[in-house]
């Protein structure tokens, strides 16, 4: 049985990468830390590595409950330490009396440095404070290159992880049933709207799965997916619990509070 059949066709390259990571750890007995992964990628890594006896995996994103996390794939006997994840926390100093910084601006400026999204973790905003996590291997480069966000001149301070601002993403968990994992079906169940309305949102390009706009009503959702529909906020599929007596799928979903 092919491992690929459990996942989406477009995830094949990532699955190959995870298999290579697993083989590397098995053959070298050296732990491997990945880039920051989104929740769906985390789910894939856990699914593939989780069945192994000699190789283990744990996740950490710089703080409890981080959305984007680095995976540490390691030999069974390895003692995991937070240092293994090689995560830096930066605080942005900027003229907050005159400028308001928002998440898209911060992410856009980070991406303009020419680094992959996987080199950055969560971006945290609380009142006039802005922090973000980054991979340690690019921290010096970020410190040298990032001097503005939007039109604001900024400077960076590296902070201990213990000084992270207290921004926890809270999810209100509920259980629901769906006839299938089609995107239109799942969306209508989560937000209690008609299937016709959910199809309209999807067809108009107002729905994203894992930060990618999906315009296919029949797109199949899976565990770990983050769904966002304009005007409804974000939701995630926490787990798929199996079928009911009426042959419907029971899913546990979280809606961001």
Short mmCIF file of C-alpha atoms in Angstrom, two decimals:
data_model
loop_
_atom_site.label_atom_id
_atom_site.label_comp_id
_atom_site.label_asym_id
_atom_site.label_seq_id
_atom_site.Cartn_x
_atom_site.Cartn_y
_atom_site.Cartn_z
CA UNK A 1 0.00 0.00 0.00
CA UNK A 2 1.46 3.37 -1.02
CA UNK A 3 1.86 6.00 1.68
CA UNK A 4 0.83 8.67 -0.83
CA UNK A 5 -2.78 7.49 -1.01
CA UNK A 6 -3.40 8.78 2.51
CA UNK A 7 -2.53 12.35 1.48
CA UNK A 8 -3.26 14.93 -1.22
CA UNK A 9 -1.43 14.71 -4.56
CA UNK A 10 0.10 18.16 -4.06
CA UNK A 11 1.62 17.01 -0.75
CA UNK A 12 3.76 14.34 -2.41
CA UNK A 13 6.97 16.42 -2.44
CA UNK A 14 6.60 17.23 1.25
CA UNK A 15 5.96 13.55 2.06
CA UNK A 16 9.18 12.63 0.21
CA UNK A 17 11.02 15.24 2.26
CA UNK A 18 9.67 13.80 5.53
CA UNK A 19 10.71 10.30 4.46
CA UNK A 20 14.21 11.63 3.71
CA UNK A 21 14.39 13.23 7.16
CA UNK A 22 13.34 9.94 8.76
CA UNK A 23 15.94 7.97 6.78
CA UNK A 24 18.65 10.50 7.65
CA UNK A 25 17.97 10.18 11.39
CA UNK A 26 17.80 6.37 11.15
CA UNK A 27 21.10 6.16 9.28
CA UNK A 28 23.15 8.83 11.10
CA UNK A 29 21.63 8.62 14.61
CA UNK A 30 21.68 12.44 14.61
CA UNK A 31 18.58 14.52 15.43
CA UNK A 32 17.09 16.68 12.67
CA UNK A 33 15.21 19.94 13.24
CA UNK A 34 12.91 21.12 10.42
CA UNK A 35 11.82 24.58 9.35
CA UNK A 36 8.66 25.98 10.97
CA UNK A 37 5.72 23.89 9.77
CA UNK A 38 2.08 24.87 9.47
CA UNK A 39 -0.49 22.67 11.29
CA UNK A 40 -1.21 20.51 8.25
CA UNK A 41 2.51 19.83 7.70
CA UNK A 42 2.84 19.01 11.40
CA UNK A 43 0.02 16.49 11.02
CA UNK A 44 1.76 14.83 8.06
CA UNK A 45 5.05 14.57 9.97
CA UNK A 46 3.31 13.06 12.99
CA UNK A 47 1.46 10.58 10.78
CA UNK A 48 4.61 9.39 9.01
CA UNK A 49 7.08 9.45 11.92
CA UNK A 50 4.56 8.50 14.60
CA UNK A 51 4.48 4.87 13.52
CA UNK A 52 8.26 4.41 13.78
CA UNK A 53 9.86 2.52 16.65
CA UNK A 54 13.42 3.85 16.40
CA UNK A 55 12.66 7.43 15.38
CA UNK A 56 10.53 9.87 17.40
CA UNK A 57 9.18 13.35 16.75
CA UNK A 58 8.22 16.30 18.95
CA UNK A 59 7.12 19.83 18.01
CA UNK A 60 7.83 23.26 19.48
CA UNK A 61 7.24 26.76 18.13
CA UNK A 62 8.84 28.95 20.80
CA UNK A 63 5.89 29.02 23.21
CA UNK A 64 3.06 26.73 24.31
CA UNK A 65 0.28 26.66 21.73
CA UNK A 66 2.32 28.16 18.89
CA UNK A 67 0.61 27.65 15.55
CA UNK A 68 3.76 27.24 13.46
CA UNK A 69 6.23 24.79 14.99
CA UNK A 70 9.57 23.18 14.22
CA UNK A 71 9.63 19.39 14.29
CA UNK A 72 12.51 17.63 16.01
CA UNK A 73 13.01 14.15 14.57
CA UNK A 74 15.37 12.19 16.75
CA UNK A 75 16.67 8.72 17.65
CA UNK A 76 14.73 7.00 20.40
CA UNK A 77 17.47 7.49 23.02
CA UNK A 78 17.98 11.24 22.40
CA UNK A 79 17.15 13.50 25.36
CA UNK A 80 15.15 16.41 23.97
CA UNK A 81 16.10 19.91 25.09
CA UNK A 82 14.42 23.19 24.03
CA UNK A 83 17.82 24.31 22.65
CA UNK A 84 17.49 21.54 20.06
CA UNK A 85 14.75 23.51 18.29
CA UNK A 86 17.10 26.46 17.58
CA UNK A 87 14.44 29.16 17.84
CA UNK A 88 15.09 32.87 18.36
CA UNK A 89 12.58 35.42 19.60
CA UNK A 90 12.84 38.97 18.26
CA UNK A 91 11.09 42.08 19.55
CA UNK A 92 10.55 44.97 17.14
CA UNK A 93 11.33 48.49 18.37
CA UNK A 94 9.48 51.10 16.30
CA UNK A 95 7.89 54.56 16.79
CA UNK A 96 4.61 53.19 18.15
CA UNK A 97 3.25 56.68 18.93
CA UNK A 98 3.14 57.45 15.23
CA UNK A 99 2.82 54.06 13.51
CA UNK A 100 0.62 51.00 13.86
CA UNK A 101 2.10 47.72 12.65
CA UNK A 102 -0.14 44.87 11.55
CA UNK A 103 0.52 41.19 10.92
CA UNK A 104 0.56 41.39 7.07
CA UNK A 105 3.09 44.23 7.15
CA UNK A 106 5.43 42.33 9.46
CA UNK A 107 5.18 39.13 7.44
CA UNK A 108 5.60 41.01 4.15
CA UNK A 109 8.77 42.72 5.37
CA UNK A 110 10.20 39.42 6.63
CA UNK A 111 9.44 37.70 3.33
CA UNK A 112 11.07 40.57 1.40
CA UNK A 113 14.40 39.49 2.92
CA UNK A 114 14.41 36.58 0.47
CA UNK A 115 13.97 33.86 3.09
CA UNK A 116 11.43 31.03 2.97
CA UNK A 117 8.27 31.29 5.08
CA UNK A 118 9.51 28.23 6.95
CA UNK A 119 12.30 30.27 8.54
CA UNK A 120 9.74 32.29 10.53
CA UNK A 121 7.33 31.13 13.20
CA UNK A 122 4.37 32.94 14.73
CA UNK A 123 4.12 36.73 14.61
CA UNK A 124 2.73 38.11 17.88
CA UNK A 125 1.05 41.49 18.34
CA UNK A 126 -0.23 42.87 21.63
CA UNK A 127 -1.18 46.56 21.78
CA UNK A 128 2.00 48.33 20.60
CA UNK A 129 4.35 45.34 21.04
CA UNK A 130 5.46 43.18 18.11
CA UNK A 131 7.45 39.96 18.35
CA UNK A 132 8.23 37.09 16.01
CA UNK A 133 10.01 33.76 16.13
CA UNK A 134 12.75 32.87 13.65
CA UNK A 135 15.09 29.98 12.97
CA UNK A 136 18.44 30.51 14.72
CA UNK A 137 20.39 29.77 11.54
CA UNK A 138 19.07 32.97 9.89
CA UNK A 139 18.93 35.18 12.99
CA UNK A 140 22.15 37.10 12.26
CA UNK A 141 21.01 37.78 8.69
CA UNK A 142 17.62 39.06 9.91
CA UNK A 143 19.27 41.30 12.49
CA UNK A 144 21.48 42.85 9.79
CA UNK A 145 18.90 43.18 7.03
CA UNK A 146 15.56 44.05 8.62
CA UNK A 147 15.56 47.80 9.26
CA UNK A 148 12.04 48.78 8.24
CA UNK A 149 8.50 47.43 8.32
CA UNK A 150 6.07 49.22 6.04
CA UNK A 151 7.21 52.84 6.16
CA UNK A 152 8.50 52.62 9.72
CA UNK A 153 12.17 52.42 10.59
CA UNK A 154 12.70 49.67 13.15
CA UNK A 155 15.38 47.96 15.16
CA UNK A 156 15.39 44.44 16.55
CA UNK A 157 16.21 43.04 19.96
CA UNK A 158 16.73 39.34 20.54
CA UNK A 159 14.80 38.24 23.63
CA UNK A 160 14.85 35.10 25.76
CA UNK A 161 11.94 32.80 24.90
CA UNK A 162 10.65 33.31 28.44
CA UNK A 163 9.94 36.98 27.56
CA UNK A 164 7.38 36.14 24.88
CA UNK A 165 4.27 38.31 25.08
CA UNK A 166 1.25 36.46 26.40
CA UNK A 167 -0.75 35.96 23.22
CA UNK A 168 -2.49 32.62 23.22
CA UNK A 169 -4.64 31.52 20.32
CA UNK A 170 -7.77 30.06 21.89
CA UNK A 171 -9.99 27.59 20.08
CA UNK A 172 -13.57 26.82 21.00
CA UNK A 173 -13.82 23.08 20.34
CA UNK A 174 -17.03 21.46 19.15
CA UNK A 175 -18.03 18.15 17.63
CA UNK A 176 -20.05 17.95 14.43
CA UNK A 177 -20.93 15.41 11.75
CA UNK A 178 -20.48 15.70 8.00
CA UNK A 179 -21.45 13.48 5.08
CA UNK A 180 -17.98 13.91 3.57
CA UNK A 181 -14.76 15.89 3.97
CA UNK A 182 -15.48 18.06 0.93
CA UNK A 183 -14.59 21.68 1.64
CA UNK A 184 -18.11 22.98 0.98
CA UNK A 185 -19.61 20.36 3.30
CA UNK A 186 -17.13 20.97 6.12
CA UNK A 187 -17.43 24.76 5.83
CA UNK A 188 -21.24 24.68 6.05
CA UNK A 189 -21.10 22.37 9.10
CA UNK A 190 -18.52 24.47 10.97
CA UNK A 191 -20.26 27.80 10.41
CA UNK A 192 -23.85 26.51 10.29
CA UNK A 193 -24.53 27.94 6.84
CA UNK A 194 -26.12 26.33 3.80
CA UNK A 195 -24.00 24.30 1.42
CA UNK A 196 -25.06 26.67 -1.34
CA UNK A 197 -23.71 29.63 0.62
CA UNK A 198 -20.42 27.88 1.40
CA UNK A 199 -20.02 27.05 -2.32
CA UNK A 200 -20.60 30.72 -3.16
CA UNK A 201 -17.82 31.77 -0.76
CA UNK A 202 -15.46 29.16 -2.20
CA UNK A 203 -16.23 30.08 -5.83
CA UNK A 204 -15.65 33.77 -5.07
CA UNK A 205 -12.15 33.02 -3.74
CA UNK A 206 -13.05 33.96 -0.16
CA UNK A 207 -11.94 30.67 1.43
CA UNK A 208 -8.42 29.57 2.30
CA UNK A 209 -7.12 26.23 3.48
CA UNK A 210 -3.71 26.45 5.15
CA UNK A 211 -3.28 30.03 3.87
CA UNK A 212 -3.91 29.02 0.23
CA UNK A 213 -7.05 30.15 -1.60
CA UNK A 214 -9.08 27.11 -2.67
CA UNK A 215 -11.81 27.55 -5.30
CA UNK A 216 -12.67 23.84 -5.62
CA UNK A 217 -15.83 22.87 -3.71
CA UNK A 218 -14.80 19.20 -3.78
CA UNK A 219 -11.34 19.83 -2.22
CA UNK A 220 -10.93 17.18 0.48
CA UNK A 221 -10.11 18.47 3.96
CA UNK A 222 -7.99 16.59 6.45
CA UNK A 223 -6.81 16.62 10.05
CA UNK A 224 -4.75 19.67 10.94
CA UNK A 225 -6.21 21.88 8.22
CA UNK A 226 -6.74 25.55 9.05
CA UNK A 227 -9.79 26.96 7.25
CA UNK A 228 -10.55 30.65 6.95
CA UNK A 229 -13.59 32.19 5.29
CA UNK A 230 -13.87 35.94 4.99
CA UNK A 231 -16.25 37.26 7.62
CA UNK A 232 -16.23 34.02 9.63
CA UNK A 233 -12.70 33.94 11.06
CA UNK A 234 -10.54 30.87 11.32
CA UNK A 235 -11.33 27.28 12.16
CA UNK A 236 -9.30 24.09 12.25
CA UNK A 237 -10.01 20.40 11.96
CA UNK A 238 -8.59 18.99 15.18
CA UNK A 239 -9.42 15.35 14.58
CA UNK A 240 -11.54 12.97 12.54
CA UNK A 241 -13.18 10.54 14.94
CA UNK A 242 -14.65 7.93 12.61
CA UNK A 243 -18.17 7.18 11.40
CA UNK A 244 -21.52 7.33 13.16
CA UNK A 245 -24.23 4.66 12.91
CA UNK A 246 -25.75 6.71 10.09
CA UNK A 247 -22.39 6.54 8.26
CA UNK A 248 -21.57 10.19 8.76
CA UNK A 249 -18.09 11.35 9.74
CA UNK A 250 -17.70 12.80 13.22
CA UNK A 251 -15.11 15.59 13.35
CA UNK A 252 -13.77 17.72 16.18
CA UNK A 253 -13.34 21.32 15.04
CA UNK A 254 -11.99 24.42 16.73
CA UNK A 255 -13.15 27.96 16.03
CA UNK A 256 -10.78 30.76 16.94
CA UNK A 257 -12.15 32.85 19.79
#
